[in-house]
Coordinates of N, CA and C in Angstrom, one line a residue:
M1 N 48.7 -47.8 92.7 CA 47.5 -46.9 93.0 C 47.8 -46.0 94.3
K2 N 47.5 -44.7 94.2 CA 47.8 -43.9 95.4 C 46.8 -44.3 96.5
Q3 N 47.3 -44.1 97.7 CA 46.5 -44.5 98.9 C 45.2 -43.8 99.0
E4 N 45.3 -42.4 98.7 CA 44.0 -41.6 98.8 C 43.0 -42.1 97.8
T5 N 43.5 -42.5 96.6 CA 42.6 -43.0 95.6 C 41.9 -44.3 96.0
K6 N 42.7 -45.2 96.6 CA 42.3 -46.5 97.1 C 41.2 -46.3 98.2
V7 N 41.5 -45.4 99.1 CA 40.5 -45.1 100.2 C 39.2 -44.5 99.7
F8 N 39.3 -43.6 98.7 CA 38.2 -43.0 98.1 C 37.3 -44.1 97.4
K9 N 37.9 -45.0 96.7 CA 37.2 -46.0 96.0 C 36.5 -47.0 97.0
E10 N 37.3 -47.3 98.0 CA 36.7 -48.2 99.0 C 35.5 -47.6 99.7
N11 N 35.6 -46.3 100.0 CA 34.4 -45.6 100.7 C 33.2 -45.6 99.7
L12 N 33.5 -45.3 98.4 CA 32.5 -45.3 97.4 C 31.7 -46.6 97.4
I13 N 32.5 -47.7 97.4 CA 31.9 -49.1 97.3 C 31.1 -49.4 98.6
I14 N 31.7 -49.0 99.7 CA 31.0 -49.3 101.0 C 29.7 -48.5 101.0
Q15 N 29.7 -47.3 100.5 CA 28.4 -46.5 100.5 C 27.4 -47.1 99.5
A16 N 27.9 -47.6 98.4 CA 27.0 -48.3 97.5 C 26.4 -49.6 98.1
A17 N 27.3 -50.3 98.8 CA 26.8 -51.6 99.5 C 25.8 -51.2 100.5
E18 N 26.0 -50.1 101.2 CA 25.0 -49.7 102.2 C 23.7 -49.5 101.6
T19 N 23.7 -48.8 100.5 CA 22.4 -48.5 99.8 C 21.7 -49.8 99.3
V20 N 22.5 -50.7 98.8 CA 21.9 -52.0 98.3 C 21.4 -52.9 99.5
F21 N 22.2 -52.9 100.6 CA 21.8 -53.7 101.7 C 20.5 -53.2 102.3
R22 N 20.4 -51.9 102.3 CA 19.2 -51.3 102.9 C 17.9 -51.7 102.0
K23 N 18.1 -51.8 100.7 CA 17.0 -52.1 99.9 C 16.7 -53.6 99.9
M24 N 17.8 -54.4 99.8 CA 17.7 -55.9 99.5 C 17.9 -56.7 100.8
G25 N 18.6 -56.2 101.8 CA 19.1 -57.0 102.9 C 20.4 -57.7 102.5
F26 N 21.2 -58.0 103.5 CA 22.5 -58.6 103.2 C 22.4 -59.9 102.4
K27 N 21.5 -60.8 102.8 CA 21.4 -62.1 102.2 C 21.0 -62.1 100.8
N28 N 20.1 -61.2 100.4 CA 19.5 -61.1 99.1 C 20.4 -60.2 98.1
A29 N 21.3 -59.4 98.7 CA 22.1 -58.5 97.9 C 23.1 -59.3 97.0
K30 N 23.4 -58.8 95.8 CA 24.4 -59.5 95.0 C 25.5 -58.5 94.7
M31 N 26.7 -59.0 94.5 CA 27.8 -58.2 94.2 C 27.6 -57.3 92.9
E32 N 27.0 -57.9 91.9 CA 26.8 -57.1 90.7 C 25.9 -55.9 90.9
E33 N 24.9 -56.0 91.9 CA 24.1 -54.9 92.2 C 24.9 -53.8 92.9
I34 N 25.8 -54.2 93.7 CA 26.6 -53.3 94.4 C 27.6 -52.6 93.4
A35 N 28.1 -53.3 92.5 CA 29.0 -52.8 91.5 C 28.2 -51.7 90.7
F36 N 27.0 -52.1 90.3 CA 26.2 -51.2 89.5 C 25.9 -49.9 90.3
E37 N 25.5 -50.0 91.5 CA 25.3 -48.9 92.4 C 26.5 -48.0 92.5
A38 N 27.7 -48.6 92.6 CA 28.9 -47.8 92.7 C 29.4 -47.3 91.4
G39 N 28.8 -47.7 90.3 CA 29.2 -47.2 89.0 C 30.5 -47.8 88.5
I40 N 30.8 -49.1 88.9 CA 32.1 -49.7 88.5 C 31.7 -51.1 88.0
T41 N 32.7 -51.8 87.5 CA 32.5 -53.1 87.0 C 32.6 -54.1 88.2
K42 N 32.1 -55.3 88.0 CA 32.2 -56.3 89.0 C 33.6 -56.7 89.2
V43 N 34.4 -56.7 88.2 CA 35.8 -57.1 88.3 C 36.5 -56.1 89.2
T44 N 36.2 -54.8 89.0 CA 36.8 -53.7 89.8 C 36.4 -53.9 91.3
L45 N 35.1 -54.2 91.5 CA 34.6 -54.4 92.8 C 35.4 -55.5 93.5
Y46 N 35.6 -56.6 92.9 CA 36.4 -57.7 93.5 C 37.9 -57.4 93.7
T47 N 38.3 -56.4 93.0 CA 39.7 -55.9 93.3 C 39.8 -55.3 94.7
Y48 N 38.8 -54.7 95.1 CA 38.8 -54.1 96.4 C 38.2 -55.0 97.5
F49 N 37.2 -55.7 97.2 CA 36.5 -56.6 98.2 C 36.3 -57.9 97.5
Q50 N 37.0 -58.9 98.1 CA 36.9 -60.3 97.4 C 35.7 -61.1 97.8
S51 N 34.9 -60.6 98.7 CA 33.6 -61.3 99.1 C 32.6 -60.3 99.6
K52 N 31.4 -60.7 99.5 CA 30.3 -59.9 100.1 C 30.4 -59.8 101.6
E53 N 30.9 -60.9 102.2 CA 31.1 -60.9 103.7 C 32.1 -59.9 104.1
N54 N 33.2 -59.7 103.4 CA 34.2 -58.7 103.8 C 33.6 -57.3 103.6
L55 N 32.8 -57.1 102.6 CA 32.2 -55.9 102.4 C 31.2 -55.5 103.5
Y56 N 30.5 -56.6 104.0 CA 29.6 -56.4 105.1 C 30.4 -56.1 106.4
M57 N 31.6 -56.7 106.6 CA 32.4 -56.4 107.7 C 32.9 -54.9 107.6
A58 N 33.2 -54.5 106.4 CA 33.6 -53.1 106.2 C 32.5 -52.1 106.6
L59 N 31.3 -52.4 106.3 CA 30.2 -51.6 106.7 C 30.0 -51.7 108.2
T60 N 30.2 -52.9 108.8 CA 30.1 -53.0 110.2 C 31.1 -52.2 110.9
Y61 N 32.3 -52.2 110.4 CA 33.4 -51.4 110.9 C 33.1 -49.9 110.9
K62 N 32.4 -49.5 109.8 CA 32.0 -48.1 109.7 C 30.9 -47.8 110.8
A63 N 30.0 -48.8 111.0 CA 28.9 -48.6 112.0 C 29.5 -48.5 113.4
F64 N 30.5 -49.3 113.6 CA 31.1 -49.3 115.0 C 31.8 -48.0 115.3
H65 N 32.4 -47.4 114.2 CA 33.0 -46.1 114.4 C 32.0 -45.0 114.6
R66 N 30.9 -45.1 114.0 CA 29.8 -44.2 114.2 C 29.3 -44.3 115.6
L67 N 29.1 -45.5 116.1 CA 28.7 -45.7 117.5 C 29.7 -45.1 118.5
L68 N 31.0 -45.3 118.2 CA 32.1 -44.8 119.1 C 32.1 -43.3 119.0
D69 N 31.9 -42.7 117.9 CA 31.9 -41.2 117.8 C 30.8 -40.7 118.7
G70 N 29.6 -41.4 118.7 CA 28.5 -41.0 119.6 C 28.9 -41.1 121.1
Y71 N 29.7 -42.1 121.4 CA 30.1 -42.3 122.8 C 31.1 -41.2 123.2
Y72 N 32.1 -40.9 122.3 CA 33.0 -39.8 122.7 C 32.3 -38.5 122.8
A73 N 31.4 -38.2 121.9 CA 30.7 -36.9 121.9 C 29.8 -36.8 123.2
S74 N 29.2 -37.9 123.6 CA 28.4 -37.9 124.9 C 29.3 -37.7 126.1
I75 N 30.5 -38.4 126.1 CA 31.4 -38.2 127.2 C 31.9 -36.8 127.3
E76 N 32.2 -36.2 126.2 CA 32.7 -34.8 126.1 C 31.6 -33.9 126.6
K77 N 30.4 -34.1 126.2 CA 29.2 -33.3 126.5 C 28.9 -33.3 128.0
N78 N 29.2 -34.5 128.6 CA 28.8 -34.7 130.0 C 30.0 -34.7 131.0
K79 N 31.2 -34.2 130.5 CA 32.4 -34.4 131.3 C 32.3 -33.5 132.6
H80 N 31.5 -32.5 132.6 CA 31.4 -31.7 133.9 C 30.2 -32.1 134.7
K81 N 29.5 -33.1 134.2 CA 28.3 -33.6 135.0 C 28.8 -34.9 135.8
S82 N 27.9 -35.4 136.6 CA 28.3 -36.6 137.4 C 28.5 -37.8 136.6
G83 N 29.3 -38.8 137.2 CA 29.5 -40.1 136.5 C 28.2 -40.8 136.2
L84 N 27.2 -40.6 137.1 CA 25.9 -41.2 137.0 C 25.2 -40.7 135.7
E85 N 25.2 -39.4 135.6 CA 24.5 -38.7 134.4 C 25.2 -39.1 133.1
S86 N 26.6 -39.2 133.1 CA 27.3 -39.5 132.0 C 27.1 -41.0 131.6
S87 N 27.0 -41.9 132.6 CA 26.8 -43.3 132.3 C 25.4 -43.5 131.7
L88 N 24.4 -42.8 132.2 CA 23.0 -43.0 131.7 C 23.0 -42.3 130.3
A89 N 23.7 -41.3 130.1 CA 23.7 -40.6 128.7 C 24.3 -41.6 127.7
L90 N 25.3 -42.4 128.1 CA 25.9 -43.4 127.2 C 24.9 -44.5 126.8
M91 N 24.1 -44.9 127.8 CA 23.1 -45.9 127.6 C 22.1 -45.3 126.6
E92 N 21.7 -44.1 126.8 CA 20.7 -43.4 125.9 C 21.3 -43.2 124.5
T93 N 22.6 -42.9 124.4 CA 23.3 -42.7 123.1 C 23.2 -44.0 122.3
S94 N 23.5 -45.1 123.0 CA 23.5 -46.4 122.4 C 22.1 -46.7 121.8
M95 N 21.0 -46.5 122.6 CA 19.7 -46.9 122.2 C 19.2 -46.0 121.1
N96 N 19.6 -44.7 121.1 CA 19.3 -43.8 120.0 C 20.0 -44.2 118.7
F97 N 21.2 -44.6 118.9 CA 22.0 -45.1 117.7 C 21.3 -46.3 117.0
F98 N 20.9 -47.3 117.8 CA 20.2 -48.4 117.3 C 18.9 -48.1 116.7
A99 N 18.2 -47.2 117.4 CA 16.8 -46.8 116.9 C 16.9 -46.0 115.6
N100 N 18.0 -45.2 115.4 CA 18.0 -44.3 114.2 C 18.9 -44.9 113.1
N101 N 19.5 -46.1 113.3 CA 20.4 -46.6 112.3 C 20.1 -48.1 112.1
F102 N 19.0 -48.5 111.5 CA 18.5 -49.9 111.4 C 19.6 -50.8 110.8
L103 N 20.2 -50.4 109.7 CA 21.2 -51.3 109.0 C 22.4 -51.4 109.9
Y104 N 22.9 -50.4 110.5 CA 24.1 -50.4 111.4 C 23.8 -51.3 112.6
S105 N 22.5 -51.2 113.1 CA 22.1 -52.0 114.3 C 22.2 -53.5 113.9
E106 N 21.6 -53.8 112.7 CA 21.6 -55.2 112.3 C 23.1 -55.7 112.1
A107 N 23.9 -54.9 111.5 CA 25.3 -55.3 111.3 C 26.0 -55.5 112.6
L108 N 25.9 -54.7 113.6 CA 26.6 -54.8 114.8 C 26.0 -56.1 115.6
L109 N 24.7 -56.3 115.6 CA 24.2 -57.5 116.2 C 24.7 -58.7 115.6
D110 N 24.8 -58.7 114.2 CA 25.3 -59.9 113.5 C 26.8 -60.1 113.9
Y111 N 27.5 -59.0 114.0 CA 28.9 -59.2 114.3 C 29.1 -59.8 115.7
F112 N 28.4 -59.3 116.7 CA 28.5 -59.8 118.0 C 28.0 -61.3 118.1
N113 N 27.1 -61.6 117.3 CA 26.6 -63.0 117.3 C 27.7 -63.9 116.7
T114 N 28.4 -63.4 115.7 CA 29.6 -64.1 115.1 C 30.7 -64.3 116.1
V115 N 31.0 -63.2 116.8 CA 32.0 -63.3 117.8 C 31.7 -64.3 118.9
R116 N 30.5 -64.2 119.4 CA 30.0 -65.1 120.5 C 30.1 -66.6 120.1
S117 N 29.7 -66.9 118.8 CA 29.6 -68.3 118.4 C 31.0 -68.8 118.0
S118 N 32.0 -68.0 117.9 CA 33.3 -68.4 117.5 C 34.4 -68.2 118.5
D119 N 34.0 -68.1 119.8 CA 34.9 -67.9 120.9 C 35.7 -66.6 120.7
S120 N 35.0 -65.5 120.5 CA 35.7 -64.2 120.2 C 36.5 -64.2 119.0
G121 N 36.1 -65.0 118.0 CA 36.8 -65.1 116.7 C 38.0 -65.9 116.7
Q122 N 38.3 -66.6 117.9 CA 39.5 -67.4 118.0 C 39.3 -68.8 117.4
N123 N 38.1 -69.3 117.4 CA 37.8 -70.6 116.8 C 37.6 -70.5 115.3
K124 N 38.6 -70.5 114.5 CA 38.5 -70.3 113.1 C 37.6 -71.3 112.4
S125 N 37.5 -72.4 112.9 CA 36.6 -73.5 112.3 C 35.2 -73.1 112.3
K126 N 34.8 -72.2 113.1 CA 33.4 -71.8 113.2 C 33.1 -70.5 112.4
L127 N 34.1 -70.0 111.7 CA 34.0 -68.8 110.8 C 34.1 -69.3 109.4
T128 N 33.3 -68.6 108.5 CA 33.4 -68.9 107.1 C 34.8 -68.5 106.6
E129 N 35.2 -69.0 105.5 CA 36.5 -68.7 104.9 C 36.6 -67.2 104.6
A130 N 35.5 -66.6 104.1 CA 35.5 -65.2 103.8 C 35.7 -64.3 105.0
I131 N 35.1 -64.7 106.2 CA 35.3 -64.0 107.4 C 36.7 -64.1 107.9
N132 N 37.2 -65.4 107.8 CA 38.6 -65.6 108.3 C 39.6 -64.8 107.5
Q133 N 39.3 -64.5 106.3 CA 40.2 -63.7 105.4 C 39.9 -62.2 105.4
S134 N 38.9 -61.8 106.2 CA 38.4 -60.4 106.1 C 39.3 -59.5 107.0
L135 N 39.9 -58.5 106.3 CA 40.7 -57.5 107.0 C 39.9 -56.8 108.0
Y136 N 38.7 -56.4 107.6 CA 37.8 -55.6 108.4 C 37.3 -56.4 109.7
F137 N 37.2 -57.7 109.6 CA 36.8 -58.5 110.7 C 37.9 -58.4 111.8
N138 N 39.2 -58.4 111.3 CA 40.3 -58.3 112.2 C 40.4 -56.9 112.8
K139 N 40.0 -55.9 112.0 CA 40.0 -54.5 112.5 C 38.9 -54.4 113.6
L140 N 37.8 -55.0 113.4 CA 36.7 -54.9 114.4 C 37.1 -55.6 115.7
Q141 N 37.9 -56.7 115.6 CA 38.3 -57.3 116.8 C 39.2 -56.4 117.7
D142 N 39.9 -55.5 117.0 CA 40.8 -54.6 117.7 C 40.1 -53.6 118.5
I143 N 38.8 -53.3 118.1 CA 38.1 -52.1 118.7 C 36.8 -52.5 119.4
H144 N 36.4 -53.8 119.3 CA 35.0 -54.1 119.8 C 34.8 -54.1 121.3
N145 N 35.9 -54.0 122.0 CA 35.8 -53.8 123.5 C 35.7 -52.4 124.0
L146 N 36.0 -51.4 123.0 CA 36.0 -50.0 123.4 C 34.8 -49.5 124.1
P147 N 33.6 -49.8 123.6 CA 32.4 -49.3 124.2 C 32.3 -49.7 125.7
F148 N 32.7 -51.0 126.0 CA 32.7 -51.5 127.4 C 33.7 -50.7 128.2
K149 N 34.8 -50.5 127.7 CA 35.9 -49.8 128.4 C 35.4 -48.3 128.7
L150 N 34.8 -47.7 127.8 CA 34.3 -46.3 128.0 C 33.2 -46.3 129.0
N151 N 32.3 -47.2 129.0 CA 31.2 -47.3 130.0 C 31.8 -47.5 131.3
F152 N 32.7 -48.5 131.4 CA 33.4 -48.8 132.7 C 34.1 -47.6 133.3
K153 N 34.7 -46.8 132.5 CA 35.4 -45.6 133.0 C 34.5 -44.6 133.6
E154 N 33.3 -44.4 132.9 CA 32.3 -43.4 133.4 C 31.7 -43.9 134.7
I155 N 31.5 -45.2 134.8 CA 30.9 -45.8 136.0 C 31.9 -45.7 137.2
E156 N 33.1 -45.9 136.9 CA 34.2 -45.7 137.9 C 34.2 -44.3 138.4
R157 N 34.1 -43.4 137.4 CA 34.1 -41.9 137.8 C 32.9 -41.6 138.7
G158 N 31.7 -42.2 138.4 CA 30.6 -42.0 139.2 C 30.7 -42.5 140.6
K159 N 31.4 -43.6 140.8 CA 31.7 -44.2 142.1 C 32.6 -43.2 142.9
Q160 N 33.6 -42.7 142.2 CA 34.5 -41.8 142.8 C 33.8 -40.4 143.2
D161 N 32.9 -39.9 142.4 CA 32.3 -38.7 142.8 C 31.0 -38.9 143.6
G162 N 30.7 -40.1 143.9 CA 29.6 -40.4 144.9 C 28.2 -40.5 144.2
S163 N 28.1 -40.3 142.9 CA 26.8 -40.3 142.3 C 26.3 -41.7 142.0
I164 N 27.2 -42.6 141.9 CA 26.9 -44.0 141.7 C 27.2 -44.8 143.0
L165 N 26.1 -45.4 143.5 CA 26.2 -46.0 144.9 C 26.4 -47.5 144.8
S166 N 26.2 -48.1 143.7 CA 26.3 -49.6 143.5 C 27.8 -50.0 143.9
Q167 N 27.8 -51.2 144.6 CA 29.1 -51.8 145.0 C 29.4 -52.9 144.1
L168 N 28.6 -53.2 143.1 CA 28.9 -54.2 142.1 C 30.1 -53.9 141.3
D169 N 30.8 -54.9 140.8 CA 31.9 -54.6 139.9 C 31.5 -53.8 138.7
S170 N 32.3 -52.8 138.4 CA 31.9 -51.8 137.4 C 31.7 -52.5 136.0
M171 N 32.6 -53.5 135.7 CA 32.4 -54.2 134.4 C 31.2 -55.0 134.4
L172 N 30.8 -55.6 135.6 CA 29.6 -56.4 135.6 C 28.4 -55.4 135.3
I173 N 28.4 -54.2 135.9 CA 27.3 -53.3 135.6 C 27.3 -52.9 134.2
T174 N 28.5 -52.7 133.6 CA 28.6 -52.4 132.2 C 28.0 -53.4 131.3
L175 N 28.3 -54.7 131.6 CA 27.8 -55.8 130.8 C 26.2 -55.9 130.9
Q176 N 25.7 -55.7 132.2 CA 24.3 -55.7 132.4 C 23.6 -54.6 131.6
G177 N 24.2 -53.4 131.6 CA 23.7 -52.3 130.8 C 23.7 -52.6 129.3
W178 N 24.8 -53.2 128.9 CA 24.9 -53.5 127.4 C 23.8 -54.6 127.1
S179 N 23.6 -55.5 128.0 CA 22.5 -56.5 127.7 C 21.2 -55.9 127.5
M180 N 20.9 -54.9 128.3 CA 19.6 -54.1 128.2 C 19.5 -53.4 126.9
V181 N 20.6 -52.8 126.5 CA 20.7 -52.0 125.3 C 20.5 -52.9 124.0
T182 N 21.2 -54.0 124.0 CA 21.1 -54.9 122.9 C 19.8 -55.6 122.9
G183 N 19.2 -55.8 124.0 CA 17.8 -56.4 124.1 C 16.8 -55.4 123.4
F184 N 17.0 -54.1 123.7 CA 16.2 -53.1 123.1 C 16.5 -53.1 121.5
A185 N 17.7 -53.2 121.1 CA 18.1 -53.3 119.7 C 17.4 -54.4 119.0
K186 N 17.4 -55.6 119.7 CA 16.8 -56.8 119.1 C 15.3 -56.6 118.9
I187 N 14.6 -55.9 119.8 CA 13.2 -55.7 119.7 C 13.0 -54.7 118.5
L188 N 13.8 -53.7 118.4 CA 13.8 -52.8 117.2 C 13.9 -53.6 115.9
S189 N 14.9 -54.5 115.9 CA 15.1 -55.4 114.7 C 13.9 -56.2 114.3
A190 N 13.2 -56.7 115.3 CA 12.0 -57.5 115.1 C 10.8 -56.6 114.7
S191 N 10.9 -55.3 114.9 CA 9.7 -54.4 114.8 C 9.6 -53.8 113.4
G192 N 10.8 -53.8 112.6 CA 10.7 -53.0 111.4 C 10.6 -51.5 111.6
N193 N 9.8 -50.9 110.9 CA 9.6 -49.4 111.0 C 8.5 -49.0 111.9
T194 N 7.8 -49.9 112.5 CA 6.7 -49.5 113.3 C 7.1 -49.0 114.7
V195 N 6.4 -48.0 115.1 CA 6.7 -47.4 116.4 C 6.1 -48.3 117.6
K196 N 5.0 -48.9 117.3 CA 4.4 -49.8 118.3 C 4.3 -51.2 117.8
P197 N 5.5 -51.9 117.9 CA 5.6 -53.2 117.2 C 5.0 -54.4 117.8
L198 N 5.4 -54.6 119.1 CA 5.0 -55.8 119.8 C 4.0 -55.5 120.9
F199 N 2.9 -56.1 120.9 CA 1.8 -55.9 121.9 C 1.5 -54.5 122.1
N200 N 1.6 -53.7 121.0 CA 1.2 -52.3 120.9 C 2.0 -51.5 122.0
I201 N 3.3 -51.8 122.2 CA 4.1 -51.1 123.2 C 4.9 -50.0 122.5
D202 N 4.8 -48.8 123.0 CA 5.6 -47.7 122.4 C 7.0 -47.8 122.7
L203 N 7.9 -47.8 121.6 CA 9.3 -48.0 121.8 C 10.0 -46.9 122.7
N204 N 9.4 -45.7 122.6 CA 10.0 -44.6 123.4 C 9.7 -44.9 124.9
E205 N 8.6 -45.5 125.2 CA 8.3 -45.9 126.6 C 9.3 -47.0 127.0
L206 N 9.5 -47.9 126.1 CA 10.5 -49.0 126.4 C 11.9 -48.4 126.7
K207 N 12.3 -47.4 125.9 CA 13.6 -46.8 126.1 C 13.6 -46.1 127.4
N208 N 12.6 -45.4 127.8 CA 12.6 -44.7 129.1 C 12.6 -45.7 130.3
I209 N 11.9 -46.8 130.1 CA 11.9 -47.8 131.2 C 13.3 -48.4 131.3
T210 N 14.0 -48.6 130.2 CA 15.3 -49.2 130.2 C 16.3 -48.2 130.9
L211 N 16.1 -46.9 130.7 CA 17.0 -45.9 131.4 C 16.7 -45.9 132.9
I212 N 15.4 -46.0 133.2 CA 15.0 -46.0 134.7 C 15.6 -47.3 135.4
T213 N 15.6 -48.4 134.6 CA 16.1 -49.6 135.2 C 17.7 -49.5 135.3
G214 N 18.3 -48.9 134.3 CA 19.7 -48.7 134.4 C 20.1 -47.8 135.6
K215 N 19.3 -46.8 135.8 CA 19.6 -45.8 136.9 C 19.5 -46.6 138.2
A216 N 18.4 -47.4 138.3 CA 18.2 -48.1 139.6 C 19.4 -49.1 139.9
L217 N 19.9 -49.7 138.8 CA 21.1 -50.6 139.0 C 22.3 -49.8 139.5
L218 N 22.5 -48.6 139.0 CA 23.6 -47.8 139.4 C 23.5 -47.2 140.8
L219 N 22.3 -47.1 141.3 CA 22.0 -46.5 142.6 C 21.8 -47.6 143.7
E220 N 21.7 -48.8 143.3 CA 21.5 -49.9 144.2 C 22.7 -50.1 145.1
K221 N 22.6 -49.9 146.4 CA 23.8 -49.9 147.3 C 24.3 -51.3 147.6
G222 N 23.4 -52.3 147.6 CA 23.9 -53.6 148.0 C 24.7 -54.3 146.9
K223 N 25.5 -55.3 147.3 CA 26.2 -56.1 146.3 C 25.4 -57.1 145.7

């Protein structure tokens, strides 16, 4: 089979899986439903993806690249602005991504939960056989630190240009910012499609407060 044909088929299947997962959720979705959505037989589906878990990892890989595309676009857009502005723009980019892509948000949160519970994927006994055999899980492990590295770089730039005053370690700040963003994402996940999900709090207000908190962290002079 030609490589371009293989890639086309894989993308077709991933798109079909995305449609089914949106309707049914990952746990309730069945491979035959994905095959039907893709217009192929179940046998053909298993030729490309041997498990539903590997297919979910493929979708997660796609989601991660979408997030990274947003990061690179934000960095390019803000390259002539201060490191502070660029760092806050990355935080906002992340929150907008999670807010506008519910399925991708769920997939990324699930992935990081899997990584955390398996010692960064090194403890194979804590992973299912399907995940252990997933090519896309291995691909994800190769890139999952990139958002942190990009954030770190912009924070360092902000320290150099004087716009970021914090003397805290830049990676520590990065991880604190990520914890705020993923906390926001988890609230979104618990909220469904409602704008005012928990205690009648507007999610846009929550996002703004998160950005204000992030800015305060970057401008705090003390260690």
